[in-house]
Amino acid sequence: MKPTFFLLFICCCLQLKSQTANEQLINEGVQLHDRGEFEAAIEKYNAVLKAEPSNEAARYEKSYSLMELKKYDEAAALLQDLLKNSKNPQYRKQAYVNYGTILDFQQQGKQSLEVYNKGIKEFPDFYLLHFNKGITQISLTETDGAVKSFQQALLCNPLHPSSHNALARIKANTERIPAVLSLLTFLLIETKGARTEQNAALLDQLFLKGITKSENGNTNITIDASLLDKKNKQKEDDFSMAEMMLSLMGATDKVADTLGAKTDADRLDYKLQLLIGMMEEAGKKEKGFYKAFYVPLFIEMKKKGYTRTASYIVYAASGKPGVNEWLDNNKTAIDDFYGWFKSYQWNKGK
């Protein structure tokens, strides 16, 4: 009995050593992938698969590197195999995302949606499946469907910046207040990078929408007549009154300046408080995704006294005068804000 036990012990040790070596190779491959060295990463994964052909982590990571090299057929074969044979939810849900993405890249949008829908049926709360489905729907000009997909992604993960960004970009030309709410939230989550700079500029454009200066220096305000239509009250996400107020606020900063505003962030704080007050008074019984999802966040933000801090964070990457200095000198206020923001209980009822 002792020799048999000893042999079993040696076999177990060898197996554990092999697993440790494979895990190390996979980790090295991931690091190479993250540095953009995709071929070198694949060599690491191949070494693992030579020793352990069924290693799911190596198969998934290899498919990811192959995707980056645009070797879509090879990547798809690995992902299809994972979906056929793996029972690991970690790899299955990501395999659905990446396989759907490959089909989209290959101009097979309808097939891509089929894959996402299968994944969503299996993993209804995985936000990336909804988000990527929305991206494919945009490529198929299914805009309404894309909006619903991005909204569903946010219901699964309210702090996903790309979903806020996508909604803002879709709504920017047609529904200003929903776009503003999405942009503000995006800018509170993603405070650096090209997207942040672009979205801060877009936010300013939306606040100034319909406002022009004449040659003699007079300010002209153009308000969409449809905002006065009483039929709007019957629609979900009716922001017609807030929309008109936003136009009037954008015409001048004199009131904010008389109240002590020294920077564009201070002026945004003034406008934001007025806008939130208007949305709060509009009625709590009104329905719609934006009213249920975003508006309660901003109402609580105002009640907590965080709108000024939020306004400075929104402009963090804008290059506006005085913003970075304020941020550098108010780190405690920023920490307090994010302590609240990250623990905020989002309203996921629609």
Coordinates of C-alpha atoms in Angstrom, one line a residue:
M1 CA 0.0 0.0 0.0
K2 CA 2.9 2.4 0.8
P3 CA 4.5 2.2 -2.7
T4 CA 1.1 2.8 -4.3
F5 CA 0.4 5.8 -2.1
F6 CA 3.9 7.2 -2.8
L7 CA 3.4 6.9 -6.6
L8 CA 0.0 8.7 -6.3
F9 CA 1.7 11.4 -4.3
I10 CA 4.4 11.8 -7.0
C11 CA 1.8 11.9 -9.8
C12 CA -0.2 14.6 -7.9
C13 CA 2.9 16.7 -7.4
L14 CA 3.9 16.4 -11.1
Q15 CA 0.3 17.4 -12.1
L16 CA 0.3 20.5 -9.8
K17 CA 3.8 21.5 -11.1
S18 CA 2.5 21.2 -14.7
Q19 CA -0.6 23.3 -13.9
T20 CA 1.6 25.9 -12.2
A21 CA 4.0 26.0 -15.3
N22 CA 1.0 26.3 -17.6
E23 CA -0.5 29.1 -15.6
Q24 CA 2.8 30.9 -15.7
L25 CA 3.0 30.6 -19.5
I26 CA -0.6 31.9 -19.8
N27 CA 0.2 34.9 -17.6
E28 CA 3.3 35.6 -19.7
G29 CA 1.1 35.4 -22.8
V30 CA -1.4 37.8 -21.4
Q31 CA 1.3 40.3 -20.6
L32 CA 2.7 40.0 -24.1
H33 CA -0.8 40.5 -25.5
D34 CA -1.3 43.6 -23.4
R35 CA 2.0 45.0 -24.9
G36 CA 0.7 44.4 -28.4
E37 CA 3.1 41.4 -29.0
F38 CA 0.4 39.1 -30.2
E39 CA 2.6 36.6 -32.1
A40 CA 4.8 36.1 -29.1
A41 CA 1.7 35.7 -26.9
I42 CA 0.4 33.0 -29.2
E43 CA 3.7 31.1 -28.8
K44 CA 3.1 31.0 -25.1
Y45 CA -0.4 29.7 -25.5
N46 CA 0.7 27.1 -28.0
A47 CA 3.3 25.8 -25.5
V48 CA 0.5 25.3 -23.0
L49 CA -1.8 23.6 -25.6
K50 CA 1.0 21.3 -26.7
A51 CA 1.2 20.0 -23.1
E52 CA -2.5 20.3 -22.4
P53 CA -4.6 20.5 -25.5
S54 CA -7.9 21.0 -23.6
N55 CA -6.7 24.0 -21.5
E56 CA -9.6 26.4 -21.9
A57 CA -7.7 29.5 -20.6
A58 CA -5.0 29.1 -23.3
R59 CA -7.6 28.4 -26.0
Y60 CA -9.5 31.6 -25.1
E61 CA -6.5 33.8 -24.8
K62 CA -5.1 32.5 -28.0
S63 CA -8.4 33.3 -29.8
Y64 CA -8.2 36.9 -28.4
S65 CA -4.7 37.4 -29.8
L66 CA -5.7 35.9 -33.1
M67 CA -8.5 38.4 -33.2
E68 CA -6.1 41.3 -32.8
L69 CA -4.0 39.9 -35.7
K70 CA -7.3 39.8 -37.7
K71 CA -7.0 36.1 -38.1
Y72 CA -10.7 35.8 -37.7
D73 CA -11.3 32.3 -39.0
E74 CA -8.7 30.8 -36.7
A75 CA -10.1 32.7 -33.7
A76 CA -13.7 31.8 -34.6
A77 CA -12.8 28.1 -34.7
L78 CA -11.4 28.2 -31.1
L79 CA -14.4 30.2 -29.9
Q80 CA -16.8 27.8 -31.5
D81 CA -15.0 24.9 -29.8
L82 CA -15.2 26.6 -26.4
L83 CA -18.9 27.2 -26.8
K84 CA -19.4 23.6 -27.8
N85 CA -17.4 22.0 -25.1
S86 CA -16.7 24.3 -22.2
K87 CA -19.0 24.5 -19.2
N88 CA -17.0 27.4 -17.6
P89 CA -19.2 30.5 -17.6
Q90 CA -16.2 32.8 -17.5
Y91 CA -15.1 31.6 -20.9
R92 CA -18.5 30.9 -22.4
K93 CA -19.9 34.4 -21.9
Q94 CA -16.7 36.1 -23.3
A95 CA -16.6 33.6 -26.2
Y96 CA -20.1 34.7 -27.2
V97 CA -19.0 38.3 -27.1
N98 CA -15.8 37.7 -29.2
Y99 CA -17.4 35.4 -31.7
G100 CA -20.3 37.8 -32.2
T101 CA -17.7 40.6 -32.7
I102 CA -15.8 38.5 -35.3
L103 CA -19.0 37.9 -37.3
D104 CA -19.7 41.7 -37.2
F105 CA -16.1 42.4 -38.4
Q106 CA -16.8 39.9 -41.3
Q107 CA -19.9 41.8 -42.3
Q108 CA -22.2 39.1 -41.0
G109 CA -24.3 41.3 -38.8
K110 CA -27.4 39.1 -38.7
Q111 CA -25.4 36.0 -37.7
S112 CA -23.6 38.2 -35.1
L113 CA -27.0 39.2 -33.5
E114 CA -27.9 35.5 -33.4
V115 CA -24.8 34.7 -31.4
Y116 CA -25.4 37.6 -29.0
N117 CA -29.0 36.6 -28.5
K118 CA -27.9 33.1 -27.6
G119 CA -25.4 34.5 -25.2
I120 CA -28.0 36.8 -23.6
K121 CA -30.4 34.0 -23.2
E122 CA -27.6 32.1 -21.2
F123 CA -26.1 35.2 -19.5
P124 CA -28.9 37.9 -19.4
D125 CA -26.9 40.0 -16.9
F126 CA -23.6 40.2 -18.8
Y127 CA -23.5 43.8 -19.9
L128 CA -20.9 43.3 -22.7
L129 CA -23.3 41.0 -24.6
H130 CA -25.9 43.8 -24.7
F131 CA -23.3 46.5 -25.5
N132 CA -21.8 44.6 -28.4
K133 CA -25.2 43.7 -29.7
G134 CA -25.9 47.4 -29.7
I135 CA -22.8 48.1 -31.8
T136 CA -23.8 45.5 -34.3
Q137 CA -27.3 47.0 -34.5
I138 CA -25.9 50.4 -35.3
S139 CA -23.9 48.9 -38.2
L140 CA -27.2 47.4 -39.4
T141 CA -28.9 50.8 -38.9
E142 CA -31.2 49.3 -36.3
T143 CA -30.9 52.5 -34.1
D144 CA -33.9 51.9 -31.9
G145 CA -32.8 48.4 -31.1
A146 CA -29.3 49.7 -30.4
V147 CA -30.6 52.2 -27.9
K148 CA -32.5 49.5 -26.0
S149 CA -29.3 47.3 -26.0
F150 CA -27.2 50.1 -24.6
Q151 CA -29.8 50.9 -22.0
Q152 CA -29.9 47.2 -21.0
A153 CA -26.1 47.1 -20.8
L154 CA -26.4 50.0 -18.3
L155 CA -29.1 48.3 -16.3
C156 CA -26.6 45.4 -15.9
N157 CA -23.6 47.7 -15.3
P158 CA -24.4 51.4 -14.6
L159 CA -20.7 52.3 -14.6
H160 CA -19.9 51.1 -18.1
P161 CA -18.7 54.3 -19.8
S162 CA -18.9 53.1 -23.4
S163 CA -22.7 52.5 -23.0
H164 CA -23.2 56.0 -21.7
N165 CA -21.1 57.3 -24.5
A166 CA -23.1 55.4 -27.1
L167 CA -26.4 56.7 -25.9
A168 CA -25.1 60.3 -25.8
R169 CA -23.9 60.1 -29.4
I170 CA -27.1 58.6 -30.7
K171 CA -29.3 61.2 -28.8
A172 CA -27.1 64.3 -29.4
N173 CA -28.9 65.4 -32.6
T174 CA -32.4 64.7 -31.6
E175 CA -32.9 64.6 -27.8
R176 CA -30.7 67.1 -26.0
I177 CA -31.5 66.4 -22.4
P178 CA -31.1 62.6 -22.6
A179 CA -27.7 63.2 -24.4
V180 CA -26.6 65.7 -21.7
L181 CA -27.5 63.2 -18.9
S182 CA -25.6 60.4 -20.6
L183 CA -22.6 62.7 -21.3
L184 CA -22.4 64.0 -17.8
T185 CA -22.4 60.5 -16.4
F186 CA -19.8 59.3 -18.9
L187 CA -17.5 62.2 -17.9
L188 CA -17.8 61.4 -14.2
I189 CA -16.7 57.8 -14.9
E190 CA -14.0 58.3 -17.6
T191 CA -12.0 61.4 -16.7
K192 CA -9.1 61.1 -19.1
G193 CA -8.4 60.4 -22.7
A194 CA -9.5 61.4 -26.2
R195 CA -13.2 60.4 -25.6
T196 CA -13.3 62.5 -22.5
E197 CA -12.0 65.6 -24.3
Q198 CA -14.4 65.1 -27.2
N199 CA -17.4 64.6 -24.9
A200 CA -16.6 67.6 -22.8
A201 CA -16.6 69.7 -26.0
L202 CA -19.9 68.1 -27.1
L203 CA -21.4 68.9 -23.7
D204 CA -20.6 72.6 -24.3
Q205 CA -22.1 72.4 -27.8
L206 CA -25.4 70.9 -26.4
F207 CA -25.7 73.6 -23.8
L208 CA -25.3 76.3 -26.5
K209 CA -27.6 74.6 -29.0
G210 CA -30.0 77.0 -30.7
I211 CA -28.0 80.1 -29.5
T212 CA -26.3 82.4 -32.0
K213 CA -24.8 85.9 -31.9
S214 CA -25.8 88.5 -34.5
E215 CA -23.4 90.9 -36.1
N216 CA -24.4 93.7 -33.7
G217 CA -23.7 91.5 -30.7
N218 CA -27.2 90.5 -29.9
T219 CA -27.9 87.0 -28.7
N220 CA -30.5 85.0 -30.6
I221 CA -32.3 82.0 -29.1
T222 CA -34.0 79.5 -31.3
I223 CA -36.4 77.1 -29.6
D224 CA -38.0 74.2 -31.3
A225 CA -41.7 74.9 -31.5
S226 CA -42.5 71.2 -31.0
L227 CA -41.4 71.6 -27.4
L228 CA -44.6 73.5 -26.8
D229 CA -46.8 70.7 -28.1
K230 CA -48.9 69.3 -25.3
K231 CA -48.7 65.8 -26.8
N232 CA -45.2 65.6 -25.5
K233 CA -46.6 65.2 -22.0
Q234 CA -48.0 61.8 -23.1
K235 CA -44.6 60.5 -24.2
E236 CA -42.0 58.8 -22.1
D237 CA -38.9 60.9 -21.2
D238 CA -40.6 64.2 -21.9
F239 CA -38.0 66.9 -21.1
S240 CA -39.6 69.7 -23.1
M241 CA -39.7 72.2 -20.2
A242 CA -36.1 71.4 -19.2
E243 CA -35.1 71.7 -22.8
M244 CA -36.5 75.2 -23.1
M245 CA -34.9 76.2 -19.8
L246 CA -31.5 74.9 -21.0
S247 CA -31.7 77.2 -24.1
L248 CA -32.5 80.2 -21.9
M249 CA -29.7 79.4 -19.5
G250 CA -27.2 79.0 -22.4
A251 CA -27.8 82.5 -23.6
T252 CA -25.8 84.2 -20.8
D253 CA -23.6 83.4 -17.9
K254 CA -24.2 86.8 -16.2
V255 CA -26.5 85.4 -13.5
A256 CA -24.0 82.7 -12.5
D257 CA -21.2 85.3 -12.5
T258 CA -23.1 87.6 -10.2
L259 CA -23.5 84.6 -7.8
G260 CA -19.8 84.1 -7.7
A261 CA -19.0 81.9 -10.6
K262 CA -15.3 82.2 -11.5
T263 CA -14.8 79.3 -13.9
D264 CA -16.8 77.4 -16.5
A265 CA -17.1 74.6 -14.0
D266 CA -18.8 77.0 -11.6
R267 CA -21.1 78.1 -14.4
L268 CA -21.9 74.5 -15.1
D269 CA -22.7 73.9 -11.5
Y270 CA -25.2 76.7 -11.6
K271 CA -26.9 75.4 -14.7
L272 CA -26.8 71.9 -13.5
Q273 CA -28.6 72.8 -10.2
L274 CA -31.3 74.6 -12.2
L275 CA -31.7 71.8 -14.6
I276 CA -32.0 69.2 -11.8
G277 CA -34.5 71.4 -10.0
M278 CA -36.6 71.6 -13.2
M279 CA -36.4 67.8 -13.8
E280 CA -37.4 67.1 -10.2
E281 CA -40.4 69.4 -10.4
A282 CA -41.5 67.9 -13.7
G283 CA -43.2 65.0 -11.9
K284 CA -42.1 61.8 -10.3
K285 CA -44.9 59.8 -12.0
E286 CA -43.5 60.3 -15.5
K287 CA -42.0 57.3 -17.2
G288 CA -39.0 56.5 -19.4
F289 CA -35.5 55.1 -19.2
Y290 CA -33.8 58.5 -18.7
K291 CA -36.2 59.7 -16.1
A292 CA -36.0 56.4 -14.2
F293 CA -32.3 55.8 -14.6
Y294 CA -30.5 59.1 -14.7
V295 CA -32.7 61.7 -13.1
P296 CA -32.7 60.1 -9.6
L297 CA -28.9 60.1 -9.7
F298 CA -28.7 63.8 -10.3
I299 CA -31.4 64.7 -7.8
E300 CA -29.6 62.9 -5.1
M301 CA -26.3 64.5 -6.3
K302 CA -27.9 67.9 -5.7
K303 CA -29.3 67.0 -2.4
K304 CA -25.9 65.7 -1.2
G305 CA -24.3 69.0 -2.3
Y306 CA -22.0 67.3 -4.9
T307 CA -22.9 69.2 -8.1
R308 CA -20.0 71.6 -7.8
T309 CA -17.4 68.8 -7.4
A310 CA -19.1 66.9 -10.2
S311 CA -18.9 69.9 -12.5
Y312 CA -15.2 70.3 -12.0
I313 CA -14.7 66.5 -12.6
V314 CA -16.7 66.8 -15.8
Y315 CA -14.3 69.4 -17.1
A316 CA -11.2 67.6 -15.9
A317 CA -9.8 67.0 -19.4
S318 CA -11.2 70.1 -21.0
G319 CA -8.2 72.4 -20.4
K320 CA -10.5 75.1 -19.1
P321 CA -8.9 77.7 -16.9
G322 CA -9.0 77.1 -13.2
V323 CA -10.3 73.5 -13.4
N324 CA -7.1 71.6 -12.8
E325 CA -6.1 73.9 -10.0
W326 CA -9.4 73.4 -8.2
L327 CA -9.1 69.6 -8.7
D328 CA -5.5 69.6 -7.2
N329 CA -6.6 71.6 -4.2
N330 CA -9.8 69.7 -3.4
K331 CA -8.8 66.0 -3.4
T332 CA -10.9 65.3 -0.2
A333 CA -14.0 66.6 -1.9
I334 CA -13.3 64.5 -4.9
D335 CA -12.8 61.4 -2.7
D336 CA -16.0 62.1 -0.9
F337 CA -17.9 62.4 -4.2
Y338 CA -16.6 59.1 -5.6
G339 CA -17.3 57.4 -2.3
W340 CA -20.9 58.3 -2.8
F341 CA -21.0 57.9 -6.6
K342 CA -19.5 54.4 -6.6
S343 CA -21.9 53.2 -3.9
Y344 CA -24.9 54.8 -5.4
Q345 CA -27.9 52.5 -5.7
W346 CA -29.1 52.9 -9.3
N347 CA -32.8 52.8 -10.1
K348 CA -33.0 49.8 -12.4
G349 CA -36.7 49.9 -12.7
K350 CA -38.0 51.2 -16.0

